[in-house]
Structure formats: C-alpha cells, structure tokens
Tab-separated table of C-alpha atoms in Angstrom:
chain	number	residue	atom	x	y	z
A	1059	GLY	CA	-6.554	-5.571	0.388
A	1060	GLU	CA	-8.262	-1.862	-0.502
A	1061	ASN	CA	-11.985	-1.918	-1.483
A	1062	VAL	CA	-13.459	1.791	-3.650
A	1063	GLU	CA	-17.381	2.017	-3.400
A	1064	GLN	CA	-19.024	4.939	-5.526
A	1065	HIS	CA	-22.007	6.188	-5.571
A	1066	PRO	CA	-24.739	6.686	-7.176
A	1067	SER	CA	-24.453	4.572	-10.557
A	1068	THR	CA	-26.245	6.433	-12.044
A	1069	LEU	CA	-26.929	10.274	-11.559
A	1070	SER	CA	-28.576	12.993	-14.093
A	1071	VAL	CA	-28.267	16.487	-13.604
A	1072	GLN	CA	-29.563	20.017	-16.024
A	1073	GLU	CA	-27.556	21.695	-17.466
A	1074	GLY	CA	-26.043	24.666	-15.214
A	1075	ASP	CA	-27.341	22.823	-12.142
A	1076	SER	CA	-24.598	20.933	-10.136
A	1077	ALA	CA	-23.273	17.935	-9.775
A	1078	VAL	CA	-22.089	15.496	-6.621
A	1079	ILE	CA	-19.709	11.685	-7.184
A	1080	LYS	CA	-19.037	9.970	-3.396
A	1081	CYS	CA	-16.592	7.847	-2.760
A	1082	THR	CA	-15.451	5.686	0.468
A	1083	TYR	CA	-12.036	3.632	0.575
A	1084	SER	CA	-10.841	0.694	2.519
A	1085	ASP	CA	-6.853	0.887	2.672
A	1086	SER	CA	-6.400	3.962	5.663
A	1087	ALA	CA	-2.481	3.813	3.528
A	1088	SER	CA	-4.053	4.830	0.695
A	1089	ASN	CA	-2.978	8.487	-0.056
A	1090	TYR	CA	-3.085	9.228	-3.486
A	1091	PHE	CA	-6.461	9.919	-5.212
A	1092	PRO	CA	-6.975	10.339	-9.500
A	1093	TRP	CA	-10.057	10.840	-11.162
A	1094	TYR	CA	-11.409	9.649	-13.791
A	1095	LYS	CA	-13.569	10.948	-17.123
A	1096	GLN	CA	-14.755	8.044	-19.702
A	1097	GLU	CA	-16.323	9.490	-22.877
A	1098	LEU	CA	-18.125	5.912	-25.009
A	1099	GLY	CA	-15.591	4.416	-26.744
A	1100	LYS	CA	-12.700	5.238	-25.265
A	1101	GLY	CA	-9.767	5.424	-22.215
A	1102	PRO	CA	-10.916	6.690	-19.400
A	1103	GLN	CA	-8.945	10.058	-18.782
A	1104	LEU	CA	-7.951	11.927	-15.703
A	1105	ILE	CA	-9.530	15.173	-14.560
A	1106	ILE	CA	-7.892	15.770	-11.998
A	1107	ASP	CA	-6.522	14.251	-8.260
A	1108	ILE	CA	-5.322	14.448	-4.702
A	1109	ARG	CA	-3.132	14.062	-2.456
A	1110	SER	CA	-3.988	12.788	1.314
A	1111	ASN	CA	-1.754	15.834	2.616
A	1112	VAL	CA	-4.667	18.348	0.769
A	1113	GLY	CA	-8.388	18.307	1.727
A	1114	GLU	CA	-9.265	19.943	-1.235
A	1115	LYS	CA	-8.036	20.756	-4.435
A	1116	LYS	CA	-10.139	22.939	-7.830
A	1117	ASP	CA	-9.359	22.712	-11.509
A	1118	GLN	CA	-12.431	25.521	-12.888
A	1119	ARG	CA	-15.602	24.397	-12.266
A	1120	ILE	CA	-14.037	20.293	-11.161
A	1121	ALA	CA	-13.093	20.085	-7.325
A	1122	VAL	CA	-12.234	17.271	-5.019
A	1123	THR	CA	-12.353	16.929	-1.627
A	1124	LEU	CA	-10.994	13.996	0.731
A	1125	ASN	CA	-12.452	12.887	4.499
A	1126	LYS	CA	-9.086	11.265	5.554
A	1127	THR	CA	-9.821	10.586	9.061
A	1128	ALA	CA	-13.640	9.358	7.427
A	1129	LYS	CA	-12.460	7.613	4.206
A	1130	HIS	CA	-14.416	9.299	2.051
A	1131	PHE	CA	-12.936	12.055	-1.307
A	1132	SER	CA	-16.007	13.251	-3.458
A	1133	LEU	CA	-15.832	15.446	-7.323
A	1134	HIS	CA	-17.822	18.048	-7.383
A	1135	ILE	CA	-18.804	19.821	-10.584
A	1136	THR	CA	-20.628	22.673	-10.712
A	1137	GLU	CA	-22.245	24.709	-14.161
A	1138	THR	CA	-22.585	21.500	-15.560
A	1139	GLN	CA	-22.113	21.290	-19.584
A	1140	PRO	CA	-23.810	18.308	-22.008
A	1141	GLU	CA	-19.684	17.869	-22.223
A	1142	ASP	CA	-20.074	16.248	-19.236
A	1143	SER	CA	-21.805	13.833	-19.742
A	1144	ALA	CA	-19.476	10.837	-19.174
A	1145	VAL	CA	-18.608	7.815	-16.742
A	1146	TYR	CA	-17.135	8.712	-14.075
A	1147	PHE	CA	-14.684	6.433	-11.449
A	1148	CYS	CA	-12.718	7.540	-8.429
A	1149	ALA	CA	-9.430	5.551	-7.251
A	1150	ALA	CA	-6.980	4.797	-4.300
A	1151	SER	CA	-3.508	4.201	-4.583
A	1152	ILE	CA	-2.497	0.692	-3.013
A	1153	SER	CA	1.701	-0.040	-2.718
A	1154	GLY	CA	2.439	-2.730	-5.671
A	1155	ASN	CA	6.156	-4.101	-5.648
A	1156	TYR	CA	7.209	-2.543	-8.315
A	1157	GLY	CA	5.082	1.322	-6.537
A	1158	GLN	CA	1.931	2.725	-7.116
A	1159	ASN	CA	-0.992	0.657	-8.333
A	1160	PHE	CA	-4.698	2.326	-8.069
A	1161	VAL	CA	-7.846	0.115	-7.150
A	1162	PHE	CA	-10.513	2.282	-9.168
A	1163	GLY	CA	-14.466	2.342	-8.537
A	1164	PRO	CA	-17.589	0.720	-10.027
A	1165	GLY	CA	-18.168	4.057	-12.641
A	1166	THR	CA	-21.121	6.684	-12.201
A	1167	ARG	CA	-22.969	6.922	-15.578
A	1168	LEU	CA	-23.458	11.410	-15.548
A	1169	SER	CA	-26.105	12.132	-17.657
A	1170	VAL	CA	-26.593	16.294	-18.179
A	1171	LEU	CA	-29.332	16.785	-19.476
A	1172	PRO	CA	-30.169	20.031	-22.349
B	35	ASN	CA	2.498	11.535	-31.035
B	36	ALA	CA	-0.520	8.948	-31.437
B	37	GLY	CA	-0.671	8.149	-27.134
B	38	VAL	CA	-1.442	4.326	-26.271
B	39	THR	CA	-2.633	2.770	-29.573
B	40	GLN	CA	-4.219	-1.531	-29.296
B	41	THR	CA	-6.094	-3.728	-31.944
B	42	PRO	CA	-7.867	-5.028	-32.807
B	43	LYS	CA	-10.811	-2.922	-31.335
B	44	PHE	CA	-12.503	-6.067	-31.443
B	45	ARG	CA	-12.295	-9.221	-31.285
B	46	ILE	CA	-14.849	-13.343	-31.494
B	47	LEU	CA	-13.257	-16.174	-29.885
B	48	LYS	CA	-14.608	-19.465	-29.592
B	49	ILE	CA	-13.979	-20.901	-26.413
B	50	GLY	CA	-10.635	-22.244	-26.180
B	51	GLN	CA	-8.488	-19.730	-28.592
B	52	SER	CA	-5.988	-18.246	-28.262
B	53	MET	CA	-4.964	-14.787	-29.397
B	54	THR	CA	-2.681	-11.753	-28.186
B	55	LEU	CA	-3.722	-7.817	-27.633
B	56	GLN	CA	-1.192	-5.487	-29.107
B	57	CYS	CA	-0.446	-2.179	-26.866
B	58	ALA	CA	1.824	-0.174	-27.858
B	59	GLN	CA	3.076	3.405	-26.896
B	60	ASP	CA	5.245	6.239	-28.837
B	61	MET	CA	6.266	8.104	-25.122
B	62	ASN	CA	9.023	6.783	-23.659
B	63	HIS	CA	6.595	5.112	-20.459
B	64	ASN	CA	8.463	3.146	-17.845
B	65	TYR	CA	5.251	1.983	-16.958
B	66	MET	CA	2.494	0.102	-18.538
B	67	TYR	CA	-0.829	-1.252	-17.569
B	68	TRP	CA	-3.513	-3.736	-18.776
B	69	TYR	CA	-7.115	-3.785	-17.230
B	70	ARG	CA	-10.211	-5.770	-18.153
B	71	GLN	CA	-13.642	-3.269	-17.199
B	72	ASP	CA	-17.125	-5.376	-16.903
B	73	PRO	CA	-20.580	-4.144	-17.722
B	74	GLY	CA	-20.545	-1.679	-14.351
B	75	MET	CA	-18.062	-2.637	-13.305
B	76	GLY	CA	-14.492	-0.441	-11.822
B	77	LEU	CA	-10.966	-1.035	-14.159
B	78	LYS	CA	-9.388	-4.642	-13.035
B	79	LEU	CA	-5.176	-4.627	-13.093
B	80	ILE	CA	-4.372	-7.979	-14.656
B	81	TYR	CA	-0.523	-7.196	-14.903
B	82	TYR	CA	1.405	-3.953	-15.369
B	83	SER	CA	5.367	-3.695	-15.775
B	84	VAL	CA	7.960	-1.340	-15.131
B	85	GLY	CA	10.359	-1.805	-17.876
B	86	ALA	CA	11.552	-3.917	-20.547
B	87	GLY	CA	11.825	-7.044	-19.087
B	88	ILE	CA	10.374	-6.710	-15.862
B	89	THR	CA	6.134	-7.902	-15.013
B	90	ASP	CA	4.207	-8.359	-12.203
B	91	LYS	CA	1.622	-9.595	-11.387
B	92	GLY	CA	-2.211	-7.093	-10.578
B	93	GLU	CA	-5.111	-8.426	-9.104
B	94	VAL	CA	-6.787	-10.722	-11.915
B	95	PRO	CA	-3.415	-11.975	-13.896
B	96	ASN	CA	-5.600	-15.876	-13.878
B	97	GLY	CA	-6.019	-16.582	-17.130
B	98	TYR	CA	-3.684	-13.823	-19.430
B	99	ASN	CA	0.443	-14.207	-19.808
B	100	VAL	CA	2.530	-10.925	-20.872
B	101	SER	CA	6.147	-10.408	-21.665
B	102	ARG	CA	7.644	-6.622	-22.306
B	103	SER	CA	10.552	-7.185	-24.225
B	104	THR	CA	10.803	-3.423	-25.658
B	105	THR	CA	9.909	-0.036	-24.075
B	106	GLU	CA	6.849	0.581	-26.269
B	107	ASP	CA	5.788	-3.035	-26.544
B	108	PHE	CA	3.560	-4.306	-24.316
B	109	PRO	CA	1.557	-7.291	-25.804
B	110	LEU	CA	-1.454	-9.481	-23.345
B	111	ARG	CA	-1.396	-13.151	-24.181
B	112	LEU	CA	-5.055	-15.240	-23.509
B	113	GLU	CA	-4.592	-19.509	-23.689
B	114	LEU	CA	-7.412	-21.107	-23.821
B	115	ALA	CA	-10.407	-18.117	-23.665
B	116	ALA	CA	-12.905	-18.486	-21.699
B	117	PRO	CA	-16.310	-16.975	-21.553
B	118	SER	CA	-15.493	-15.123	-18.290
B	119	GLN	CA	-12.596	-13.001	-20.261
B	120	THR	CA	-15.852	-11.332	-22.242
B	121	SER	CA	-14.313	-7.773	-20.959
B	122	VAL	CA	-13.036	-4.354	-22.928
B	123	TYR	CA	-9.721	-4.483	-22.018
B	124	PHE	CA	-7.153	-0.679	-21.793
B	125	CYS	CA	-3.874	-0.600	-22.300
B	126	ALA	CA	-2.059	2.597	-19.944
B	127	SER	CA	1.263	4.150	-19.465
B	128	SER	CA	3.122	5.894	-17.408
B	129	HIS	CA	5.950	7.966	-16.365
B	130	SER	CA	6.264	6.852	-13.529
B	131	THR	CA	3.465	5.641	-10.385
B	132	GLY	CA	4.852	9.187	-8.276
B	133	PHE	CA	1.403	11.423	-7.398
B	134	GLY	CA	0.419	12.445	-10.377
B	135	ASP	CA	2.532	11.210	-12.585
B	136	GLU	CA	-0.981	10.701	-15.185
B	137	GLN	CA	-1.569	6.789	-16.835
B	138	TYR	CA	-3.105	6.716	-19.936
B	139	PHE	CA	-5.030	5.151	-21.435
B	140	GLY	CA	-5.272	3.569	-25.165
B	141	PRO	CA	-9.425	2.885	-27.003
B	142	GLY	CA	-9.785	-0.602	-25.342
B	143	THR	CA	-10.356	-3.876	-27.201
B	144	ARG	CA	-13.283	-5.116	-27.462
B	145	LEU	CA	-13.673	-9.198	-26.244
B	146	THR	CA	-16.132	-11.162	-27.016
B	147	VAL	CA	-15.841	-15.381	-25.878
B	148	THR	CA	-18.338	-17.578	-27.298
C-alpha cells in the first residue's frame, strides 16, 4: 500500500526566512496531494493542494511543487510569520472502495522564531 | 454553521470499558471519516462513510465499530478498550472525494485508556 514519508520532523526558522518541508510517496497511482496545517488543540485544516498533472501551485506565501517521476512533493512557505508555527501534514491520495482516501505523512512541527 | 463537532473533548477509560465518540456535521456532507492520531504520527483512517447506511473500513479498523443512520451523525464505538487505543481521535467530513474537495476536521477527542 501507499507509504508517505515526511522530512524534517521539526523545523525552526527565523521570522521572515523561508521554510521547506518535503514528502515522498510510494504508490505511482496517487494523483492528488493536499497539505494540512494543524494548530495546537485544533483539527487539521487544508492550506493548499496539487493534482498530479500540475508541477507547481502558489497561493500567496505558500507554494507546493510536485515531481511525479521522483514521487516527491514539497511545501514552501516564504516570509514566515509567527502565526505559521504549527504542525504540517502532507498526504497522498489512494483509491478506496467508494472514492479517494488519503495516507498522511507523520507531520513536521514548524516553529517560527521572532 | 458549527462545522464538525465532536464530543467529548477528553475521556479516560479503564481497560475493557466501552464508549462512543460522537461526531456531527451541519454542512450536509455525504462523506464522513474517523481518524486516529498517535504522537509523532500522521492521521490513520479508521472507518469512513459515503452516506447514511454505507460504511467502509480504513487502514486501522480493528477494535472499532461505526454506524451512519443519518447524514449528520457518524458515531465511533470502542468495545473493550485497550491501552493501544490511547490516541487523539478526529472526525472529518467532505462533500465528496473529488479533487479539491476539502475534508473539514473537528477539534478532536483525546482518549486515554489505563
């Protein structure tokens, strides 16, 4: 089955610097890759996603890149701010009996230092 | 809209006890999911439902049961609780499983089995 690895497990950056989180997946049939942000004490929230027919997608300070050949995708956050501090999860789609489900990576705890 | 609500927020169970985790959504979503999140791990899918009366197993279904009698509610039942079920449980819902169809998560239930 699908396996999603995520690195690094923790990441500290200075405010204003960039942060990059990388994920790899194993199933070449995966075709949709969302990223979720989880703030302390809350459930995860979708921040950006990408389909397999797209190489890059941007939304303000956040971007995601996908390399289908190498089976890896990355989250890029520029001009980091203290409110970006959270745990970030990548996920890869898998086919279930009734549509798509997801396999999640183990998460990256991002700390933005003021 | 309240979104996805979960009760209780916290619960301590003794080994062998049973309990039901409640989940409700008011977005008229067809799809609902139960995940568990262990420390340092990503979300693992326990069960999901595609509509009233239709449920399917996820990656880690053993020790759990679900039912879906209404569109709004998707309770998760733990029978004979074991220490291995100590975790944070998240319920989520989505309109469908198409691309970009965001899963909305509840705030979670922290369960400890001792």
